[in-house]
mmCIF file of C-alpha atoms in Angstrom:
data_model
loop_
_atom_site.group_PDB
_atom_site.id
_atom_site.type_symbol
_atom_site.label_atom_id
_atom_site.label_comp_id
_atom_site.label_asym_id
_atom_site.label_seq_id
_atom_site.Cartn_x
_atom_site.Cartn_y
_atom_site.Cartn_z
ATOM 1 C CA UNK M 52 42.941 99.935 -9.573
ATOM 2 C CA UNK M 53 44.801 98.469 -12.523
ATOM 3 C CA UNK M 54 47.272 96.856 -10.148
ATOM 4 C CA UNK M 55 44.451 95.419 -8.004
ATOM 5 C CA UNK M 56 42.736 93.824 -11.020
ATOM 6 C CA UNK M 57 45.987 92.221 -12.221
ATOM 7 C CA UNK M 58 46.701 90.864 -8.742
ATOM 8 C CA UNK M 59 43.153 89.423 -8.506
ATOM 9 C CA UNK M 60 43.619 87.739 -11.871
ATOM 10 C CA UNK M 61 46.929 86.181 -10.852
ATOM 11 C CA UNK M 62 45.443 85.031 -7.520
ATOM 12 C CA UNK M 63 42.296 83.573 -9.107
ATOM 13 C CA UNK M 64 44.200 81.713 -11.828
ATOM 14 C CA UNK M 65 46.513 80.176 -9.247
ATOM 15 C CA UNK M 66 43.563 78.942 -7.160
ATOM 16 C CA UNK M 67 41.814 77.563 -10.269
ATOM 17 C CA UNK M 68 44.921 75.602 -11.177
ATOM 18 C CA UNK M 69 45.174 74.213 -7.638
ATOM 19 C CA UNK M 70 41.484 73.141 -7.441
ATOM 20 C CA UNK M 71 41.297 69.413 -6.697
ATOM 21 C CA UNK M 72 37.629 68.786 -7.425
ATOM 22 C CA UNK M 73 34.507 70.324 -8.927
ATOM 23 C CA UNK M 74 33.223 71.584 -5.552
ATOM 24 C CA UNK M 75 36.387 73.623 -4.935
ATOM 25 C CA UNK M 76 36.211 74.975 -8.468
ATOM 26 C CA UNK M 77 32.617 76.091 -7.998
ATOM 27 C CA UNK M 78 33.559 77.845 -4.749
ATOM 28 C CA UNK M 79 36.274 79.756 -6.653
ATOM 29 C CA UNK M 80 33.759 80.740 -9.333
ATOM 30 C CA UNK M 81 31.394 82.186 -6.746
ATOM 31 C CA UNK M 82 34.220 83.877 -4.804
ATOM 32 C CA UNK M 83 35.757 85.740 -7.770
ATOM 33 C CA UNK M 84 32.958 86.151 -10.290
ATOM 34 C CA UNK M 85 29.966 86.482 -7.989
ATOM 35 C CA UNK M 86 28.168 89.768 -7.264
ATOM 36 C CA UNK M 87 29.987 90.108 -3.949
ATOM 37 C CA UNK M 88 33.386 89.042 -5.307
ATOM 38 C CA UNK M 89 36.602 91.198 -5.142
ATOM 39 C CA UNK M 90 36.478 92.117 -8.839
ATOM 40 C CA UNK M 91 33.013 93.611 -8.376
ATOM 41 C CA UNK M 92 34.214 95.467 -5.260
ATOM 42 C CA UNK M 93 37.135 97.001 -7.197
ATOM 43 C CA UNK M 94 34.848 98.168 -9.977
ATOM 44 C CA UNK M 95 32.659 100.013 -7.473
ATOM 45 C CA UNK M 96 35.515 102.548 -7.191
ATOM 46 C CA UNK M 97 35.397 103.466 -10.878
ATOM 47 C CA UNK M 98 33.284 106.501 -10.035
ATOM 48 C CA UNK M 99 36.389 108.158 -8.604
ATOM 49 C CA UNK M 100 38.289 107.800 -11.886
ATOM 50 C CA UNK M 101 38.518 110.412 -14.579
ATOM 51 C CA UNK M 102 36.476 110.105 -17.806
ATOM 52 C CA UNK M 103 39.625 109.050 -19.717
ATOM 53 C CA UNK M 104 40.519 106.229 -17.261
ATOM 54 C CA UNK M 105 37.063 104.653 -16.915
ATOM 55 C CA UNK M 106 36.921 102.950 -20.397
ATOM 56 C CA UNK M 107 40.434 101.630 -19.894
ATOM 57 C CA UNK M 108 39.594 100.133 -16.471
ATOM 58 C CA UNK M 109 36.267 98.730 -17.769
ATOM 59 C CA UNK M 110 38.041 96.929 -20.603
ATOM 60 C CA UNK M 111 40.692 95.567 -18.208
ATOM 61 C CA UNK M 112 38.003 94.335 -15.806
ATOM 62 C CA UNK M 113 36.264 92.470 -18.658
ATOM 63 C CA UNK M 114 39.600 90.927 -19.657
ATOM 64 C CA UNK M 115 40.188 89.744 -16.095
ATOM 65 C CA UNK M 116 36.654 88.264 -15.883
ATOM 66 C CA UNK M 117 37.067 86.531 -19.242
ATOM 67 C CA UNK M 118 40.491 85.105 -18.282
ATOM 68 C CA UNK M 119 39.208 83.752 -14.967
ATOM 69 C CA UNK M 120 36.018 82.307 -16.613
ATOM 70 C CA UNK M 121 38.048 80.613 -19.351
ATOM 71 C CA UNK M 122 40.430 79.123 -16.787
ATOM 72 C CA UNK M 123 37.491 77.827 -14.709
ATOM 73 C CA UNK M 124 35.804 76.227 -17.772
ATOM 74 C CA UNK M 125 39.070 74.581 -18.849
ATOM 75 C CA UNK M 126 39.704 73.252 -15.354
ATOM 76 C CA UNK M 127 36.091 72.008 -15.105
ATOM 77 C CA UNK M 128 36.456 69.977 -18.316
ATOM 78 C CA UNK M 129 39.703 68.472 -17.054
ATOM 79 C CA UNK M 130 38.181 67.551 -13.666
ATOM 80 C CA UNK M 131 35.087 66.011 -15.302
ATOM 81 C CA UNK M 132 37.275 63.922 -17.581
ATOM 82 C CA UNK M 133 39.323 62.779 -14.588
ATOM 83 C CA UNK M 134 36.122 61.789 -12.750
ATOM 84 C CA UNK M 135 34.902 59.754 -15.747
ATOM 85 C CA UNK M 136 38.284 58.045 -16.072
ATOM 86 C CA UNK M 137 38.355 57.222 -12.361
ATOM 87 C CA UNK M 138 34.836 55.736 -12.575
ATOM 88 C CA UNK M 139 35.756 53.649 -15.612
ATOM 89 C CA UNK M 140 38.815 52.291 -13.830
ATOM 90 C CA UNK M 141 36.715 51.497 -10.790
ATOM 91 C CA UNK M 142 34.048 49.709 -12.850
ATOM 92 C CA UNK M 143 36.384 47.811 -15.138
ATOM 93 C CA UNK M 144 34.767 44.727 -16.703
ATOM 94 C CA UNK M 145 36.878 41.787 -17.706
ATOM 95 C CA UNK M 146 35.545 41.071 -21.208
ATOM 96 C CA UNK M 147 37.476 37.800 -21.319
ATOM 97 C CA UNK M 148 35.175 36.237 -18.706
ATOM 98 C CA UNK M 149 32.614 33.790 -20.125
ATOM 99 C CA UNK M 150 29.123 35.282 -20.527
ATOM 100 C CA UNK M 151 26.170 34.282 -18.384
ATOM 101 C CA UNK M 152 23.810 32.182 -20.518
ATOM 102 C CA UNK M 153 20.216 33.379 -20.750
ATOM 103 C CA UNK M 154 17.920 30.923 -19.016
ATOM 104 C CA UNK M 155 15.384 29.665 -21.545
ATOM 105 C CA UNK M 156 11.848 28.850 -20.506
ATOM 106 C CA UNK M 157 9.812 25.845 -21.599
ATOM 107 C CA UNK M 158 6.365 25.240 -23.001
ATOM 108 C CA UNK M 159 3.432 24.938 -20.595
ATOM 109 C CA UNK M 160 2.254 21.298 -20.245
ATOM 110 C CA UNK M 161 -1.198 22.248 -21.584
ATOM 111 C CA UNK M 162 0.387 23.906 -24.612
ATOM 112 C CA UNK M 163 2.395 20.757 -25.263
ATOM 113 C CA UNK M 164 -0.671 18.512 -25.151
ATOM 114 C CA UNK M 165 -2.776 20.854 -27.307
ATOM 115 C CA UNK M 166 -0.042 21.132 -29.942
ATOM 116 C CA UNK M 167 0.493 17.356 -29.913
ATOM 117 C CA UNK M 168 -3.241 16.791 -30.512
ATOM 118 C CA UNK M 169 -3.329 19.478 -33.208
ATOM 119 C CA UNK M 170 -0.373 17.916 -35.035
ATOM 120 C CA UNK M 171 -2.005 14.501 -34.851
ATOM 121 C CA UNK M 172 -5.286 15.645 -36.422
ATOM 122 C CA UNK M 173 -3.611 17.908 -38.978
ATOM 123 C CA UNK M 174 -1.786 14.765 -40.084
ATOM 124 C CA UNK M 175 -5.203 13.149 -40.637
ATOM 125 C CA UNK M 176 -6.340 15.995 -42.873
ATOM 126 C CA UNK M 177 -8.140 18.199 -40.352
ATOM 127 C CA UNK M 178 -7.842 21.987 -40.272
ATOM 128 C CA UNK M 179 -7.905 24.184 -37.163
ATOM 129 C CA UNK M 180 -10.913 26.478 -36.670
ATOM 130 C CA UNK M 181 -11.214 29.166 -34.001
ATOM 131 C CA UNK M 182 -13.997 31.410 -32.755
ATOM 132 C CA UNK M 183 -14.854 34.021 -30.113
ATOM 133 C CA UNK M 184 -14.717 33.222 -26.408
ATOM 134 C CA UNK M 185 -17.483 35.771 -25.769
ATOM 135 C CA UNK M 186 -20.284 34.032 -27.647
ATOM 136 C CA UNK M 187 -23.937 34.481 -28.575
ATOM 137 C CA UNK M 188 -26.470 32.265 -26.843
ATOM 138 C CA UNK M 189 -27.708 31.164 -30.284
ATOM 139 C CA UNK M 190 -24.409 29.574 -31.346
ATOM 140 C CA UNK M 191 -23.540 28.284 -27.871
ATOM 141 C CA UNK M 192 -26.895 26.552 -27.343
ATOM 142 C CA UNK M 193 -29.727 27.003 -29.841
ATOM 143 C CA UNK M 194 -27.776 26.087 -32.987
ATOM 144 C CA UNK M 195 -26.661 22.941 -31.147
ATOM 145 C CA UNK M 196 -30.179 21.646 -30.502
ATOM 146 C CA UNK M 197 -30.426 23.298 -27.068
ATOM 147 C CA UNK M 198 -33.342 25.773 -27.294
ATOM 148 C CA UNK M 199 -34.125 28.163 -24.453
ATOM 149 C CA UNK M 200 -35.557 26.296 -21.485
ATOM 150 C CA UNK M 201 -33.985 22.955 -22.497
ATOM 151 C CA UNK M 202 -33.123 21.020 -19.285
ATOM 152 C CA UNK M 203 -29.729 19.970 -20.679
ATOM 153 C CA UNK M 204 -28.588 23.590 -20.351
ATOM 154 C CA UNK M 205 -28.409 22.988 -16.614
ATOM 155 C CA UNK M 206 -25.386 20.723 -17.273
ATOM 156 C CA UNK M 207 -23.407 23.830 -18.262
ATOM 157 C CA UNK M 208 -23.946 26.536 -15.640
ATOM 158 C CA UNK M 209 -22.782 29.607 -17.527
ATOM 159 C CA UNK M 210 -21.302 33.089 -17.151
ATOM 160 C CA UNK M 211 -23.866 35.347 -18.826
ATOM 161 C CA UNK M 212 -22.956 38.910 -19.812
ATOM 162 C CA UNK M 213 -26.426 39.747 -21.132
ATOM 163 C CA UNK M 214 -29.440 37.532 -21.755
ATOM 164 C CA UNK M 215 -28.091 36.689 -25.224
ATOM 165 C CA UNK M 216 -24.284 36.891 -24.711
ATOM 166 C CA UNK M 217 -22.133 34.675 -22.504
ATOM 167 C CA UNK M 218 -18.662 33.209 -22.101
ATOM 168 C CA UNK M 219 -18.725 30.076 -24.223
ATOM 169 C CA UNK M 220 -19.161 26.854 -22.263
ATOM 170 C CA UNK M 221 -17.590 24.658 -24.954
ATOM 171 C CA UNK M 222 -15.934 25.120 -28.362
ATOM 172 C CA UNK M 223 -18.986 23.654 -30.128
ATOM 173 C CA UNK M 224 -20.098 27.138 -31.289
ATOM 174 C CA UNK M 225 -17.066 27.121 -33.602
ATOM 175 C CA UNK M 226 -18.510 24.004 -35.251
ATOM 176 C CA UNK M 227 -21.892 25.715 -35.729
ATOM 177 C CA UNK M 228 -20.273 28.832 -37.179
ATOM 178 C CA UNK M 229 -18.037 26.803 -39.506
ATOM 179 C CA UNK M 230 -20.931 24.713 -40.840
ATOM 180 C CA UNK M 231 -22.936 27.902 -41.395
ATOM 181 C CA UNK M 232 -20.068 29.351 -43.470
ATOM 182 C CA UNK M 233 -20.061 26.239 -45.678
ATOM 183 C CA UNK M 234 -23.656 27.026 -46.689
ATOM 184 C CA UNK M 235 -24.725 23.394 -46.763
ATOM 185 C CA UNK M 236 -21.779 22.164 -48.847
ATOM 186 C CA UNK M 237 -19.456 19.453 -47.502
ATOM 187 C CA UNK M 238 -16.978 18.252 -46.654
ATOM 188 C CA UNK M 239 -16.207 19.827 -43.268
ATOM 189 C CA UNK M 240 -13.256 18.451 -41.305
ATOM 190 C CA UNK M 241 -12.062 20.587 -38.392
ATOM 191 C CA UNK M 242 -10.810 20.605 -34.819
ATOM 192 C CA UNK M 243 -11.611 23.539 -32.521
ATOM 193 C CA UNK M 244 -9.150 24.155 -29.659
ATOM 194 C CA UNK M 245 -9.611 26.932 -27.109
ATOM 195 C CA UNK M 246 -10.511 28.076 -23.606
ATOM 196 C CA UNK M 247 -14.034 27.607 -22.249
ATOM 197 C CA UNK M 248 -15.773 28.814 -19.090
ATOM 198 C CA UNK M 249 -18.331 27.359 -16.694
ATOM 199 C CA UNK M 250 -19.447 28.541 -13.284
ATOM 200 C CA UNK M 251 -17.882 25.755 -11.294
ATOM 201 C CA UNK M 252 -16.374 25.435 -7.827
ATOM 202 C CA UNK M 253 -12.612 25.092 -8.253
ATOM 203 C CA UNK M 254 -11.102 21.958 -6.747
ATOM 204 C CA UNK M 255 -8.527 19.333 -7.732
ATOM 205 C CA UNK M 256 -10.551 18.151 -10.750
ATOM 206 C CA UNK M 257 -12.772 21.160 -11.594
ATOM 207 C CA UNK M 258 -12.038 24.687 -12.785
ATOM 208 C CA UNK M 259 -14.179 27.637 -13.888
ATOM 209 C CA UNK M 260 -11.803 27.939 -16.884
ATOM 210 C CA UNK M 261 -10.332 25.038 -18.800
ATOM 211 C CA UNK M 262 -9.191 24.015 -22.266
ATOM 212 C CA UNK M 263 -11.220 22.017 -24.759
ATOM 213 C CA UNK M 264 -10.637 20.533 -28.197
ATOM 214 C CA UNK M 265 -13.613 19.466 -30.291
ATOM 215 C CA UNK M 266 -13.634 17.820 -33.679
ATOM 216 C CA UNK M 267 -16.208 17.730 -36.468
ATOM 217 C CA UNK M 268 -16.503 15.824 -39.734
ATOM 218 C CA UNK M 269 -19.474 16.324 -42.070
ATOM 219 C CA UNK M 270 -19.698 14.661 -45.469
ATOM 220 C CA UNK M 271 -21.710 12.091 -47.373
ATOM 221 C CA UNK M 272 -21.778 8.543 -45.984
ATOM 222 C CA UNK M 273 -20.022 9.300 -42.673
ATOM 223 C CA UNK M 274 -20.722 6.511 -40.184
ATOM 224 C CA UNK M 275 -20.144 5.512 -36.580
ATOM 225 C CA UNK M 276 -17.376 3.252 -37.873
ATOM 226 C CA UNK M 277 -15.491 6.324 -39.137
ATOM 227 C CA UNK M 278 -15.773 7.889 -35.687
ATOM 228 C CA UNK M 279 -14.504 4.762 -33.918
ATOM 229 C CA UNK M 280 -11.587 4.362 -36.334
ATOM 230 C CA UNK M 281 -10.567 8.003 -35.886
ATOM 231 C CA UNK M 282 -10.645 7.772 -32.093
ATOM 232 C CA UNK M 283 -8.661 4.514 -32.110
ATOM 233 C CA UNK M 284 -5.884 6.185 -34.106
ATOM 234 C CA UNK M 285 -5.990 9.167 -31.739
ATOM 235 C CA UNK M 286 -5.751 7.017 -28.585
ATOM 236 C CA UNK M 287 -2.893 4.886 -29.879
ATOM 237 C CA UNK M 288 -0.854 7.860 -31.097
ATOM 238 C CA UNK M 289 -1.347 9.868 -27.904
ATOM 239 C CA UNK M 290 -1.243 7.169 -25.207
ATOM 240 C CA UNK M 291 0.613 4.267 -26.864
ATOM 241 C CA UNK M 292 0.067 1.624 -29.523
ATOM 242 C CA UNK M 293 -0.976 -0.951 -26.915
ATOM 243 C CA UNK M 294 -4.000 1.076 -25.805
ATOM 244 C CA UNK M 295 -7.591 0.173 -26.683
ATOM 245 C CA UNK M 296 -10.791 2.207 -26.579
ATOM 246 C CA UNK M 297 -14.371 1.356 -25.723
ATOM 247 C CA UNK M 298 -17.593 3.227 -26.462
ATOM 248 C CA UNK M 299 -20.398 3.475 -23.900
ATOM 249 C CA UNK M 300 -23.897 4.791 -24.709
ATOM 250 C CA UNK M 301 -24.525 8.309 -23.430
ATOM 251 C CA UNK M 302 -26.567 11.437 -24.156
ATOM 252 C CA UNK M 303 -25.604 14.795 -25.683
ATOM 253 C CA UNK M 304 -28.275 17.066 -27.201
ATOM 254 C CA UNK M 305 -26.206 17.770 -30.314
ATOM 255 C CA UNK M 306 -25.353 14.150 -31.223
ATOM 256 C CA UNK M 307 -27.477 11.044 -31.788
ATOM 257 C CA UNK M 308 -26.398 8.389 -31.016
ATOM 258 C CA UNK M 309 -23.971 9.648 -28.369
ATOM 259 C CA UNK M 310 -21.129 7.815 -26.632
ATOM 260 C CA UNK M 311 -18.597 8.227 -23.843
ATOM 261 C CA UNK M 312 -15.126 7.086 -24.924
ATOM 262 C CA UNK M 313 -12.758 5.320 -22.524
ATOM 263 C CA UNK M 314 -9.126 4.382 -23.100
ATOM 264 C CA UNK M 315 -7.550 1.322 -21.503
ATOM 265 C CA UNK M 316 -5.472 2.172 -18.436
ATOM 266 C CA UNK M 317 -1.691 1.851 -18.307
ATOM 267 C CA UNK M 318 -2.174 -0.830 -15.657
ATOM 268 C CA UNK M 319 -3.214 -3.248 -18.424
ATOM 269 C CA UNK M 320 -6.682 -3.850 -17.020
ATOM 270 C CA UNK M 321 -5.486 -5.012 -13.605
ATOM 271 C CA UNK M 322 -7.049 -2.013 -11.867
ATOM 272 C CA UNK M 323 -5.283 0.844 -10.122
ATOM 273 C CA UNK M 324 -5.850 4.170 -8.389
ATOM 274 C CA UNK M 325 -5.843 6.114 -11.673
ATOM 275 C CA UNK M 326 -8.602 4.034 -13.305
ATOM 276 C CA UNK M 327 -10.397 3.471 -9.977
ATOM 277 C CA UNK M 328 -9.843 -0.283 -10.311
ATOM 278 C CA UNK M 329 -11.885 -0.479 -13.561
ATOM 279 C CA UNK M 330 -9.052 -0.794 -16.105
ATOM 280 C CA UNK M 331 -10.543 2.088 -18.164
ATOM 281 C CA UNK M 332 -10.217 5.884 -18.109
ATOM 282 C CA UNK M 333 -12.860 8.195 -19.563
ATOM 283 C CA UNK M 334 -11.230 10.707 -21.940
ATOM 284 C CA UNK M 335 -13.938 12.235 -24.171
ATOM 285 C CA UNK M 336 -17.508 12.350 -25.420
ATOM 286 C CA UNK M 337 -18.582 11.844 -29.026
ATOM 287 C CA UNK M 338 -21.410 10.870 -31.348
ATOM 288 C CA UNK M 339 -23.079 11.310 -34.718
ATOM 289 C CA UNK M 340 -24.113 14.913 -35.426
ATOM 290 C CA UNK M 341 -27.821 15.337 -34.685
ATOM 291 C CA UNK M 342 -29.930 15.901 -37.844
ATOM 292 C CA UNK M 343 -31.410 19.035 -36.251
ATOM 293 C CA UNK M 344 -27.907 20.541 -35.908
ATOM 294 C CA UNK M 345 -27.165 19.808 -39.567
ATOM 295 C CA UNK M 346 -30.457 21.316 -40.726
ATOM 296 C CA UNK M 347 -30.012 24.501 -38.634
ATOM 297 C CA UNK M 348 -26.574 24.971 -40.228
ATOM 298 C CA UNK M 349 -28.026 24.632 -43.724
ATOM 299 C CA UNK M 350 -27.076 21.015 -44.479
ATOM 300 C CA UNK M 351 -29.472 18.455 -45.923
ATOM 301 C CA UNK M 352 -29.573 15.749 -43.241
ATOM 302 C CA UNK M 353 -30.822 13.235 -45.805
ATOM 303 C CA UNK M 354 -27.640 13.729 -47.842
ATOM 304 C CA UNK M 355 -25.018 14.554 -45.226
ATOM 305 C CA UNK M 356 -24.048 12.873 -41.967
ATOM 306 C CA UNK M 357 -21.213 13.576 -39.591
ATOM 307 C CA UNK M 358 -19.556 12.873 -36.283
ATOM 308 C CA UNK M 359 -18.286 15.123 -33.525
ATOM 309 C CA UNK M 360 -16.131 14.617 -30.446
ATOM 310 C CA UNK M 361 -14.904 16.744 -27.559
ATOM 311 C CA UNK M 362 -12.033 16.269 -25.154
ATOM 312 C CA UNK M 363 -10.341 18.159 -22.324
ATOM 313 C CA UNK M 364 -6.572 18.596 -22.803
ATOM 314 C CA UNK M 365 -6.384 19.429 -19.074
ATOM 315 C CA UNK M 366 -7.536 15.911 -18.178
ATOM 316 C CA UNK M 367 -5.329 14.335 -20.836
ATOM 317 C CA UNK M 368 -2.291 16.281 -19.557
ATOM 318 C CA UNK M 369 -3.085 15.168 -15.992
ATOM 319 C CA UNK M 370 -3.121 11.544 -17.135
ATOM 320 C CA UNK M 371 -0.051 11.920 -19.350
ATOM 321 C CA UNK M 372 2.136 13.644 -16.746
ATOM 322 C CA UNK M 373 0.651 12.257 -13.528
ATOM 323 C CA UNK M 374 -0.661 15.638 -12.299
ATOM 324 C CA UNK M 375 -3.108 15.336 -9.416
ATOM 325 C CA UNK M 376 -4.599 18.878 -9.302
ATOM 326 C CA UNK M 377 -5.972 20.825 -12.283
ATOM 327 C CA UNK M 378 -5.305 24.112 -10.467
ATOM 328 C CA UNK M 379 -1.555 23.672 -11.027
ATOM 329 C CA UNK M 380 -2.106 24.552 -14.687
ATOM 330 C CA UNK M 381 -3.417 28.031 -13.890
ATOM 331 C CA UNK M 382 -1.438 29.252 -10.848
ATOM 332 C CA UNK M 383 1.790 30.017 -12.785
ATOM 333 C CA UNK M 384 4.031 28.402 -10.174
ATOM 334 C CA UNK M 385 7.515 28.330 -11.747
ATOM 335 C CA UNK M 386 8.469 25.318 -9.610
ATOM 336 C CA UNK M 387 5.644 23.338 -11.188
ATOM 337 C CA UNK M 388 6.366 24.471 -14.754
ATOM 338 C CA UNK M 389 10.121 23.755 -14.486
ATOM 339 C CA UNK M 390 9.370 20.046 -14.109
ATOM 340 C CA UNK M 391 8.362 19.869 -17.759
ATOM 341 C CA UNK M 392 11.583 21.327 -19.201
ATOM 342 C CA UNK M 393 13.059 17.802 -19.434
ATOM 343 C CA UNK M 394 10.140 16.741 -21.658
ATOM 344 C CA UNK M 395 11.003 19.388 -24.313
#
């Protein structure tokens, strides 16, 4: 039995040394150390040995098992290291090659126009005010001189969540909230950029979601002349120093008097497709803040006056970049957005 165990050890160690891969090594492990292996078979004959020989053979068998296990573990480590080395050699990377530059994106055309307008008005002393897009009916309509049942509400078909909560239809609620916070004390000088929502049928010039920027100035002795001067500076800075503006009478419930503001077309008044042969392009609405709006916000309309204006950056961006469909702004087509990288 002793001779058999020593021969099995010599045989197993030789096969372990000759193993070429991990699969062969695992087969050797199962063959020699498994329950049906030759070492186990030899040990089954220990019952025929004398009481003095059994401990000696048991110790020898454990030595043989330990020697074979140690050899297998050592060979396994060597084979694993060889496999890693072979993989590294196969996947060698030439670190001297130039790196691939990360492709940078560019600002969305609407973002560019909004930031340009913000910078312009900040330079004139305005601050930026923001408010919730999910708004109360009171601030969206009632505080702006549009009580329940007012026919002018039909001009802004709205997304209502409850009877008193809706998606804001303009950024004017931010003006109402800001005036309320001032508790009747001027001056107030803000612009309110943000997204607004109206139940509209989407087409080339209409969208159920669009961007709006509104402005508000409230102080003593504010006049229509201040409004006109502000909008002239705005038009010349945004569209070019050669541009002019004109004011046309209009109606908005929250301003009185109210005006539509046009900017002279790039065609120089000759008439073209963009201005529909008129020489003028409508860009925003404006007017003097209605006394009722001032009073509801806590201002004394006998002491304070103000003007307000509202514009759509979507329309301005379409004019500025020659975009013919408002839906391009919201479909996230990379081909469309890439065109504006050169304007960075």
